[in-house]
mmCIF file of C-alpha atoms in Angstrom:
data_model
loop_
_atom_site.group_PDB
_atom_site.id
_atom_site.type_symbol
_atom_site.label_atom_id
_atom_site.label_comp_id
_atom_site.label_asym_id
_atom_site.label_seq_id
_atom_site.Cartn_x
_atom_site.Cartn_y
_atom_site.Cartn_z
ATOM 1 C CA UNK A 1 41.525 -239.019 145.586
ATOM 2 C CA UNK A 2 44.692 -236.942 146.574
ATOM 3 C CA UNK A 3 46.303 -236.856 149.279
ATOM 4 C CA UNK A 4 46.535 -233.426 151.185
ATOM 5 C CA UNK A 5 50.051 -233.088 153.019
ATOM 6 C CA UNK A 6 50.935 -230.539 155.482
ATOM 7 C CA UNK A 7 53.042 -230.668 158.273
ATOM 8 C CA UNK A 8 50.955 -227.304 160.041
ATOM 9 C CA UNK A 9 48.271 -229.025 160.832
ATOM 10 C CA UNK A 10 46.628 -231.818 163.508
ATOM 11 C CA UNK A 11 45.379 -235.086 161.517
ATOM 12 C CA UNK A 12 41.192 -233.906 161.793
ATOM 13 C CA UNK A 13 42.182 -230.049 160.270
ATOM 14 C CA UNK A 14 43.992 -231.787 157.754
ATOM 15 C CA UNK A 15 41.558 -233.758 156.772
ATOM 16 C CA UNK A 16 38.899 -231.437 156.871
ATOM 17 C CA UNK A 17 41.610 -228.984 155.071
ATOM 18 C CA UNK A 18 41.790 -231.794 152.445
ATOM 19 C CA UNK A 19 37.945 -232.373 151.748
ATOM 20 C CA UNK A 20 37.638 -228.617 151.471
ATOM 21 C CA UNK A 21 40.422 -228.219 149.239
ATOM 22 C CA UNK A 22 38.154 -231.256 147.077
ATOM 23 C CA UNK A 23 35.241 -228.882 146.477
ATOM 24 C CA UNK A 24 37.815 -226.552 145.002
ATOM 25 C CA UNK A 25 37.391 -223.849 147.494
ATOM 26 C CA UNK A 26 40.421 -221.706 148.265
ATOM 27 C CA UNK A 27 41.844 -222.792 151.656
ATOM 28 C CA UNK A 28 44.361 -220.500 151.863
ATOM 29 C CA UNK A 29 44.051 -217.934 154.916
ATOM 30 C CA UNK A 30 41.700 -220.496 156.718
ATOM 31 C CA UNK A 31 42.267 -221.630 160.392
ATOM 32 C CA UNK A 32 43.226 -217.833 161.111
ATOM 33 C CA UNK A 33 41.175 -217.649 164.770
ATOM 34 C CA UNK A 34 44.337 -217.233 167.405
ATOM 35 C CA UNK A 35 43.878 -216.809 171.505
ATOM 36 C CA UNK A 36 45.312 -218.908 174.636
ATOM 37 C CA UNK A 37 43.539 -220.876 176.869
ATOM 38 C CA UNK A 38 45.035 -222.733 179.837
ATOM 39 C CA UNK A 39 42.638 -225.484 181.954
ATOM 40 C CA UNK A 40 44.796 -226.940 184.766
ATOM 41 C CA UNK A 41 42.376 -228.726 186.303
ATOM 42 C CA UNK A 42 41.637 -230.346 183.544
ATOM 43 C CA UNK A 43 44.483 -232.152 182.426
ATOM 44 C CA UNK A 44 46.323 -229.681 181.544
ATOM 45 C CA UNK A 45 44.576 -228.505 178.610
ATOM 46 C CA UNK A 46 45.975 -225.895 176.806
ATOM 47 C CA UNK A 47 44.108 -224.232 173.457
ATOM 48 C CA UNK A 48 45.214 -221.378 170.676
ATOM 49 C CA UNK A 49 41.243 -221.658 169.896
ATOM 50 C CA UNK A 50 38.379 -219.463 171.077
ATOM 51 C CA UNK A 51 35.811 -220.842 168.870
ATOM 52 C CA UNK A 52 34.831 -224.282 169.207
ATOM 53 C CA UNK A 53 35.892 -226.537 165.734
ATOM 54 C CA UNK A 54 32.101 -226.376 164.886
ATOM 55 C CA UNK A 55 31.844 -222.545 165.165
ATOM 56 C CA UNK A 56 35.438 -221.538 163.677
ATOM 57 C CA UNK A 57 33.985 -223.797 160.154
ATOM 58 C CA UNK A 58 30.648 -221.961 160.542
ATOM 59 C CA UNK A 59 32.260 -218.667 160.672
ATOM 60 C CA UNK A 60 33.914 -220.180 157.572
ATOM 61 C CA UNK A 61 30.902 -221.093 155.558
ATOM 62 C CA UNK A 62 30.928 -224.896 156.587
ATOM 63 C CA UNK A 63 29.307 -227.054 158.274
ATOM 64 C CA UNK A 64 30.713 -230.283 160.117
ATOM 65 C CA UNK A 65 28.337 -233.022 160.463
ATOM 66 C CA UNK A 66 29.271 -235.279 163.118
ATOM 67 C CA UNK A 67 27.250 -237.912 165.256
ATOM 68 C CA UNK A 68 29.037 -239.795 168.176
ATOM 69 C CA UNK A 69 28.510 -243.424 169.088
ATOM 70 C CA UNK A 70 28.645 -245.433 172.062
ATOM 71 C CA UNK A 71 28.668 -249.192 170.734
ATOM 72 C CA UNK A 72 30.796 -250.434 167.795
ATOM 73 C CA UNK A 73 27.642 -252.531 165.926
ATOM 74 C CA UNK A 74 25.741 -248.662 165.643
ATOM 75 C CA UNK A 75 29.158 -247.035 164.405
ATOM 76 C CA UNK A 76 29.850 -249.397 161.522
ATOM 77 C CA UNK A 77 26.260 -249.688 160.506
ATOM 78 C CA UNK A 78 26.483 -245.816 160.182
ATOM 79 C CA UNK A 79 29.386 -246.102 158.802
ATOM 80 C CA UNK A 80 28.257 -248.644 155.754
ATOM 81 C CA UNK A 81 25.596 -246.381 154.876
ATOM 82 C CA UNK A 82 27.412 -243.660 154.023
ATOM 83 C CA UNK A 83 30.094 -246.030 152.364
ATOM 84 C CA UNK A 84 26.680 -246.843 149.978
ATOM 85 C CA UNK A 85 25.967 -243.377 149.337
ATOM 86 C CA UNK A 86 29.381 -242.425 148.295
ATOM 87 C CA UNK A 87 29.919 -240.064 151.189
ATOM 88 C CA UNK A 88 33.870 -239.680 152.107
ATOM 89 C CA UNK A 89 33.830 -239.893 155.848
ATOM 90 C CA UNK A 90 36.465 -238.979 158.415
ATOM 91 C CA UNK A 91 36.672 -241.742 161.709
ATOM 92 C CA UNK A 92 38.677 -241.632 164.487
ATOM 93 C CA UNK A 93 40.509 -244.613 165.141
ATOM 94 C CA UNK A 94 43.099 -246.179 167.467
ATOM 95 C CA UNK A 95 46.933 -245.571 165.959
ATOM 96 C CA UNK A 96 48.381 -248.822 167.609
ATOM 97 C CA UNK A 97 46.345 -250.834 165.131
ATOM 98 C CA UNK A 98 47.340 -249.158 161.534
ATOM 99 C CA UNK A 99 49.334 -251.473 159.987
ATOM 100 C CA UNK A 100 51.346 -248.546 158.059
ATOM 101 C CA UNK A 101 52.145 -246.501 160.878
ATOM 102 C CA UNK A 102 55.658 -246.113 162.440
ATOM 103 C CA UNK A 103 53.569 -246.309 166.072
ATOM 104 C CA UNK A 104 51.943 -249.621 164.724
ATOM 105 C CA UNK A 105 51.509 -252.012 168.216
ATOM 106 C CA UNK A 106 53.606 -249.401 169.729
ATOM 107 C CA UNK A 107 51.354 -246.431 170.696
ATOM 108 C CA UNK A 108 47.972 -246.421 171.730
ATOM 109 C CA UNK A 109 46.776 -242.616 170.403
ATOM 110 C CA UNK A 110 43.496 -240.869 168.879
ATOM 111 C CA UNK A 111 44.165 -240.577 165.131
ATOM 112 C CA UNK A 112 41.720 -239.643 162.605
ATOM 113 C CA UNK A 113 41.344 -241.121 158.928
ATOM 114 C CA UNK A 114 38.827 -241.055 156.096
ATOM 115 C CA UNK A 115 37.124 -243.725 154.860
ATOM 116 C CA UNK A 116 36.700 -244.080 150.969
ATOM 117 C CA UNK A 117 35.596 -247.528 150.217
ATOM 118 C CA UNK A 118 34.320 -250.954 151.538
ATOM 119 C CA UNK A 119 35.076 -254.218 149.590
ATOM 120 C CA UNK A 120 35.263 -258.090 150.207
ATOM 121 C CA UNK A 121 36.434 -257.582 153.738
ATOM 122 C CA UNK A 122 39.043 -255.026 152.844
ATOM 123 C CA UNK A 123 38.563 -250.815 153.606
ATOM 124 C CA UNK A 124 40.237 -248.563 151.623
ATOM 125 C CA UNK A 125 41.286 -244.959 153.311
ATOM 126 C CA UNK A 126 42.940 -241.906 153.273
ATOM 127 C CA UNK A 127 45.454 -240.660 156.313
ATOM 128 C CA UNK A 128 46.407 -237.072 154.959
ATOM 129 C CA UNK A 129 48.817 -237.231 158.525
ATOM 130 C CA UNK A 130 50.885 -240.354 157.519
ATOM 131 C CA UNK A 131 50.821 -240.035 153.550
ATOM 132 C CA UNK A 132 48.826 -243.288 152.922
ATOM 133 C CA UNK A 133 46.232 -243.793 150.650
ATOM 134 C CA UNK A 134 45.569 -247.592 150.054
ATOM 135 C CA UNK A 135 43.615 -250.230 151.787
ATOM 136 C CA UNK A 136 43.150 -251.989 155.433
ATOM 137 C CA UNK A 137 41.909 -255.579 156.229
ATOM 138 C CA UNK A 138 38.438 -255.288 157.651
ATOM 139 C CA UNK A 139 40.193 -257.273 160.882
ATOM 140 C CA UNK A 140 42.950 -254.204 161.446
ATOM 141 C CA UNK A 141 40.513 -251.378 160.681
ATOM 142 C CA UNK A 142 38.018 -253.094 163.353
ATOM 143 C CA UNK A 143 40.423 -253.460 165.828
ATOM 144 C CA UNK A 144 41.304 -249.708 165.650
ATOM 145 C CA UNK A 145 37.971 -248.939 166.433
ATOM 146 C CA UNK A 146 37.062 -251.389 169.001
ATOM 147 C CA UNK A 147 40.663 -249.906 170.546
ATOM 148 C CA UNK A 148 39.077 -245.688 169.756
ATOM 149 C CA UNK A 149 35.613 -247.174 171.795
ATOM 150 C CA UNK A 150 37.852 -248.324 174.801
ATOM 151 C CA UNK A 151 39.836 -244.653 174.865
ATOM 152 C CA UNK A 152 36.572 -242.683 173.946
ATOM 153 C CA UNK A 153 33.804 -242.116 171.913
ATOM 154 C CA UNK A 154 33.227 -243.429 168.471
ATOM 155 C CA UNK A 155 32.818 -240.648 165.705
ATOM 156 C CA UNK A 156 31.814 -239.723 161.988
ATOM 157 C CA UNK A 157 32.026 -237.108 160.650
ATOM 158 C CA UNK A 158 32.007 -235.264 156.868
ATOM 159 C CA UNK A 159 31.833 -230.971 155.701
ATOM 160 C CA UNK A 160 28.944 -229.452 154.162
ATOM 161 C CA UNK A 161 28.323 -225.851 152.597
ATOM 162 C CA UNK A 162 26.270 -223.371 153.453
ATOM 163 C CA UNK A 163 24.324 -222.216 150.491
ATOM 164 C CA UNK A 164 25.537 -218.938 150.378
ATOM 165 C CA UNK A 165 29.173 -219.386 151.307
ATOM 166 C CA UNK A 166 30.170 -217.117 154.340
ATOM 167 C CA UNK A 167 33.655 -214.764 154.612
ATOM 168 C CA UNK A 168 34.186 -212.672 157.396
ATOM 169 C CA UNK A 169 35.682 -209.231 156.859
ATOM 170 C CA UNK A 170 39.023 -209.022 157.762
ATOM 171 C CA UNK A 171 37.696 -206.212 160.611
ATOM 172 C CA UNK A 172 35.781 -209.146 163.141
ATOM 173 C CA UNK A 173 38.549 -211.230 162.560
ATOM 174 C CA UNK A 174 41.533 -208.781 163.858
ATOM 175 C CA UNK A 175 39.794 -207.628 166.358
ATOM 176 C CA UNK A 176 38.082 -210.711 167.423
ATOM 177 C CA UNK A 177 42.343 -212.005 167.604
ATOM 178 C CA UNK A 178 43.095 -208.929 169.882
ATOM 179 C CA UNK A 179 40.455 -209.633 172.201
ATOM 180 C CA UNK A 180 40.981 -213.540 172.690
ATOM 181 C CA UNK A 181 44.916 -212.706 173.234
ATOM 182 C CA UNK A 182 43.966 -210.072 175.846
ATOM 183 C CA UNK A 183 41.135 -212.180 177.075
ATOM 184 C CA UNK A 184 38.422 -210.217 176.780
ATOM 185 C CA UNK A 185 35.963 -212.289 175.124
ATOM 186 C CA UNK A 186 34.603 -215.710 176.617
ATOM 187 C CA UNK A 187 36.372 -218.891 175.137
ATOM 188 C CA UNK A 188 33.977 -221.639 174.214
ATOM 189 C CA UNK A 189 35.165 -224.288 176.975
ATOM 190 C CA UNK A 190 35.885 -221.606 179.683
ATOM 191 C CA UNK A 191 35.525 -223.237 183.254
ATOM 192 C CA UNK A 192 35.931 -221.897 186.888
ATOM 193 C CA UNK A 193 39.544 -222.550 186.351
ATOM 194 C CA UNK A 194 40.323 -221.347 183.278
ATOM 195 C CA UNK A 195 43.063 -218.841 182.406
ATOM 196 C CA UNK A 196 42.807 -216.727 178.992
ATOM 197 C CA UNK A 197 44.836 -214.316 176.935
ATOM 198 C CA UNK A 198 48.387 -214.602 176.506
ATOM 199 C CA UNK A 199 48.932 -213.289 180.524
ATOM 200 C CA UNK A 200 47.919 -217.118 181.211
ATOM 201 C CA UNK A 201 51.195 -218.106 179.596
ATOM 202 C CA UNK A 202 53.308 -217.586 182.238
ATOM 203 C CA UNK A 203 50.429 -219.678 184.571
ATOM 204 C CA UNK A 204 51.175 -222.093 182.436
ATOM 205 C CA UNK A 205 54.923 -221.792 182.666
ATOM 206 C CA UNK A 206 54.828 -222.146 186.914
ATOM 207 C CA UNK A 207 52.395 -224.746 186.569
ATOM 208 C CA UNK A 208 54.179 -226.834 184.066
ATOM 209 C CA UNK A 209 57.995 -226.296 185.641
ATOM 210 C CA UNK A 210 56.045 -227.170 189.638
ATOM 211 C CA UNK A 211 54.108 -230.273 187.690
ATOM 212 C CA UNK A 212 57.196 -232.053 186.247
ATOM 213 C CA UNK A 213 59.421 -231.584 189.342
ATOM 214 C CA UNK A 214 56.842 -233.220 191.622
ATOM 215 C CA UNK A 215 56.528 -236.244 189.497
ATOM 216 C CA UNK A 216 58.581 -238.551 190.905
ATOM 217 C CA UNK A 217 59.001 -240.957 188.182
ATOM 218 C CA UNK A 218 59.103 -240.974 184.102
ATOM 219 C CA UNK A 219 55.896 -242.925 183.914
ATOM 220 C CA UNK A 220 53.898 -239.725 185.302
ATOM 221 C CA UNK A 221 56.571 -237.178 183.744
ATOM 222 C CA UNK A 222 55.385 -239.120 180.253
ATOM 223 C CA UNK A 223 51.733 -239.010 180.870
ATOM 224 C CA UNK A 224 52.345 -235.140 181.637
ATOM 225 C CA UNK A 225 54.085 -234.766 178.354
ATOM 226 C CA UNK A 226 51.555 -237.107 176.219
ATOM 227 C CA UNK A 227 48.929 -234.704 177.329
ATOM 228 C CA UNK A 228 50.871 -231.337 176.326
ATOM 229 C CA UNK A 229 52.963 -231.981 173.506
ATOM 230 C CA UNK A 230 50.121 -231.778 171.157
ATOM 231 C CA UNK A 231 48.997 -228.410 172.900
ATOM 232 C CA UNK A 232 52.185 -227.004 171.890
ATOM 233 C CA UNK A 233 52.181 -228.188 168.356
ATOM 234 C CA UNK A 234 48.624 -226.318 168.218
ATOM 235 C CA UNK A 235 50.133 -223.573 169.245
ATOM 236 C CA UNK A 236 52.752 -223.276 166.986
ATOM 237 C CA UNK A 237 50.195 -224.439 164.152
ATOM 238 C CA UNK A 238 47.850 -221.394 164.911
ATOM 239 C CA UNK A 239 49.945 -218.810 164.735
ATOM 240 C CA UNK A 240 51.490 -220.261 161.354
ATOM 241 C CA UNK A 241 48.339 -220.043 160.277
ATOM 242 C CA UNK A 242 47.747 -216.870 161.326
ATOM 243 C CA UNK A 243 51.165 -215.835 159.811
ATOM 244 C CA UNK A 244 49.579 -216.710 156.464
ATOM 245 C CA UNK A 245 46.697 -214.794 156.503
ATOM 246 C CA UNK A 246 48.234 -211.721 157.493
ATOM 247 C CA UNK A 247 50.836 -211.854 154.786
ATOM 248 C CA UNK A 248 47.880 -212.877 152.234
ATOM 249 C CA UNK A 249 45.957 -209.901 153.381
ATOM 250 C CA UNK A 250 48.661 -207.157 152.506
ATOM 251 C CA UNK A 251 49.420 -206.572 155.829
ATOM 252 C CA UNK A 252 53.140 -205.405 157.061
ATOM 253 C CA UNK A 253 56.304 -207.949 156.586
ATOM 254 C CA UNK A 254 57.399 -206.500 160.493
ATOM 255 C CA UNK A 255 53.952 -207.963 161.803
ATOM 256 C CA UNK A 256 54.077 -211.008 159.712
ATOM 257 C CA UNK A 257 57.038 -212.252 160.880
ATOM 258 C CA UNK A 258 56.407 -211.590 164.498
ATOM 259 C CA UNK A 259 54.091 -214.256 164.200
ATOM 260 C CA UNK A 260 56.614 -216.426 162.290
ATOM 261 C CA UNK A 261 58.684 -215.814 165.090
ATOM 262 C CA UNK A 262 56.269 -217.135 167.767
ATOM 263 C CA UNK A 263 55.564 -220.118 165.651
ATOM 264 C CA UNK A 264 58.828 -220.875 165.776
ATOM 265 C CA UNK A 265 59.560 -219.923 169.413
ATOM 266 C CA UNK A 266 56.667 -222.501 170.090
ATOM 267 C CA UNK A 267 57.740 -225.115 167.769
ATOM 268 C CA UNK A 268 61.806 -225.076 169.820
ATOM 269 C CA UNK A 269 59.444 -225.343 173.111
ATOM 270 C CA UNK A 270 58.434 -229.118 171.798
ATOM 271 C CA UNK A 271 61.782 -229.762 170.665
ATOM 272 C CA UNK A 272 63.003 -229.472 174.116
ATOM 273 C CA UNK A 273 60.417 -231.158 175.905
ATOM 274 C CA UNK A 274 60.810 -234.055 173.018
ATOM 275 C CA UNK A 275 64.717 -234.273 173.287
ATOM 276 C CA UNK A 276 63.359 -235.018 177.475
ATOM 277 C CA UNK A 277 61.092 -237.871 175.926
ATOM 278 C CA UNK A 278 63.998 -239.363 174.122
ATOM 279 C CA UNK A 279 66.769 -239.004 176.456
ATOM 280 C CA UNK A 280 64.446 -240.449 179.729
ATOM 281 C CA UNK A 281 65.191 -237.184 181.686
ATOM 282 C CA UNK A 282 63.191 -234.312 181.826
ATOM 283 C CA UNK A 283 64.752 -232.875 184.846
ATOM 284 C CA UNK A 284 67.881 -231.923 182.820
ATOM 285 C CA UNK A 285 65.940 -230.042 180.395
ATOM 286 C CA UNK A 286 63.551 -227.665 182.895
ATOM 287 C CA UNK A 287 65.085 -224.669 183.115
ATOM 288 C CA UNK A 288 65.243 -224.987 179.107
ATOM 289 C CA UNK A 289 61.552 -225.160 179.251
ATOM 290 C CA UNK A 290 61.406 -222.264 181.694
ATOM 291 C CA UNK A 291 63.466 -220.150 179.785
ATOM 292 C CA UNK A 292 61.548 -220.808 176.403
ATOM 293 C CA UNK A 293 58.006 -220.093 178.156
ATOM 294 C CA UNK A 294 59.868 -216.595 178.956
ATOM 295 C CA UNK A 295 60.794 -216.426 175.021
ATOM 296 C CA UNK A 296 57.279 -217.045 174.016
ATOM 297 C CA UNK A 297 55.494 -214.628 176.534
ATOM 298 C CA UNK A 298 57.646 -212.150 175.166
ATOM 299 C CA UNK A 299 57.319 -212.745 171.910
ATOM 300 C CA UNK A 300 53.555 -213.160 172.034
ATOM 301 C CA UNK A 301 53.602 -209.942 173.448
ATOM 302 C CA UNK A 302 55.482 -207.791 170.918
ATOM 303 C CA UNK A 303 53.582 -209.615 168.578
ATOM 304 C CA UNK A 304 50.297 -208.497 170.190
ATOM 305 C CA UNK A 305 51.726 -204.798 170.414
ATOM 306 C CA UNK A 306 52.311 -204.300 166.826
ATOM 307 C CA UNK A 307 48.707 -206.430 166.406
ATOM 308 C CA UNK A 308 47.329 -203.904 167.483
ATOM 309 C CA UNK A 309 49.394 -200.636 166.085
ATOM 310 C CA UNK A 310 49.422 -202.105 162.849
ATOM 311 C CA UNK A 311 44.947 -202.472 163.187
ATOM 312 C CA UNK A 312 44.914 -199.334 164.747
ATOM 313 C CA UNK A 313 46.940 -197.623 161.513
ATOM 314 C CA UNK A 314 44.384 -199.745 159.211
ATOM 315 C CA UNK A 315 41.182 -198.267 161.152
ATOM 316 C CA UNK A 316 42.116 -194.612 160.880
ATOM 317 C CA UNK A 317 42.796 -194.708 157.497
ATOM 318 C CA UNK A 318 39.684 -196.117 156.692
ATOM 319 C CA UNK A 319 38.017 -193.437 158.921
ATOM 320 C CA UNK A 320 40.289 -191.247 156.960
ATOM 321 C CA UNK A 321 38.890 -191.990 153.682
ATOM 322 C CA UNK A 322 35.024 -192.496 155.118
ATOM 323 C CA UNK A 323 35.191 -188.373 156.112
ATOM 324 C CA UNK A 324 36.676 -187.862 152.520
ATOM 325 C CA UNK A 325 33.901 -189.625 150.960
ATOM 326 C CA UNK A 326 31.333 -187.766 152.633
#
């Protein structure tokens, strides 16, 4: 067992990332699916992702087998039997109670891990996220999930593959990009109040600058942060991701660094909301934020322009050569 470290990815793509990368399958140019998706009422949700997980690893040629549970004796009884048939599981567990974590009785957060082994009251596992690899008491690795149950749901989950192993030409995927950042096509959790296509970023700019300034205290300010600081990081993620497969496709250094460029510009956006975290004033550090959410449209947009030159180039000279052909 190796561990898979990456700091472009959320702790469940790593890990999936990981067991992929186990089957020796090429993971390079994966996780290439970009849009924006904005769900005030909800939260404040905010997505880079179109598909759901489930569909973007089916498009992918993989399938993610997952089952939820809602009682802790029907979790770990699942749990053992896959232990007994040698199947490496991922789990989602409670942060605050992992032992080797820096947030260790400090931070009560979703965080997922696999599970490798079970022996004389000891589990050992594999955190891609946190570079560990070694084992947990049965009592701490309990705890973590008796802390997941009270937060949420209880999960397992492991990747298949399909038979005949599925790639998508490069053709659905561009254009499937243009569309979500345009929003033209549906996202899988649109709602009455949803806002999609990179338009909905400055939504989310007013929203974000009018919901901070009407929280009157840095308990609420927090809880508004906790909830979008990993929506940012996504962000930034995606269009890394993105980055990648366009420059492992052959496709122009101008276009692949646009979207290094909004990686970055998205990546500086948590930087400045984090430096409010640490410093206990958010307030100071608004028009910051409001400036940065400028940055990004625009950038997201010139990005998006020469998207969609740079496919348009690509299509006629296929066209070009088609008429040749024939």
């Amino acid at each position: 067992m190796e561990i898979y470290s990456s700091s472009y990815y959320n702790c469940r793509n790593l890990l999936i990332t990981a067991s992929i990368k186990r089957r020796n399958i090429q993971t390079d140019g994966m996780w290439k699916k970009v849009g924006y998706h904005f769900k005030p009422n909800s939260d404040f949700v905010m997505s880079p992702y179109y598909l759901s997980l489930q569909d973007e690893l089916k498009s992918y040629g993989f399938i993610l087998n997952q089952k939820e549970f809602n009682d802790i004796q029907s979790f770990q009884e699942a749990l053992l039997k896959c232990i007994e048939q040698e199947i490496i599981v991922g789990v989602s567990v409670d942060l605050y109670n992992l032992p080797y974590s820096v947030f260790y009785q400090d931070l009560h957060y979703e965080h997922d891990i696999e599970v490798i082994s079970y022996h004389e009251n000891t589990y050992v596992i594999c955190d891609h996220y946190y570079n560990y690899f070694g084992e947990i008491s049965s009592e701490d690795f309990m705890k973590a999930i008796e802390n997941q149950a009270k937060q949420g749901s209880l999960r397992i989950y492991y990747i298949e593959t399909y038979p005949d192993h599925v790639s998508q030409k490069s053709e659905s995927i561009i254009q499937r990009n243009i569309d979500a950042l345009e929003g033209n096509i549906s996202y899988s959790n649109y709602g009455e109040f949803s806002y999609i296509g990179i338009e909905a970023i400055n939504e989310f700019k007013e929203q974000l600058i009018n919901e901070f300034s009407k929280r009157t205290n840095l308990e609420e300010q927090d809880k508004l942060f906790n909830t979008i600081y990993p929506s940012i990081k996504e962000m930034s993620f995606s269009r890394y991701h993105f980055k990648n497969y366009l420059e492992k496709t052959n496709k122009s250094k101008k276009l692949v660094m646009q979207y290094h460029d909004v990686s970055q510009s998205w990546s500086i956006l948590f930087q400045i909301l984090l430096k409010g975290n640490v410093t206990r004033d958010y307030n100071k550090f608004l028009t910051r934020v409001n400036n940065s959410l400028s940055t990004i449209y625009q950038k997201e947009a010139s990005a998006l322009k020469y998207l969609k030159e740079d496919w348009a180039k690509e299509i006629s000279v296929s066209r070009s050569v088609l008429n040749e052909t024939y």
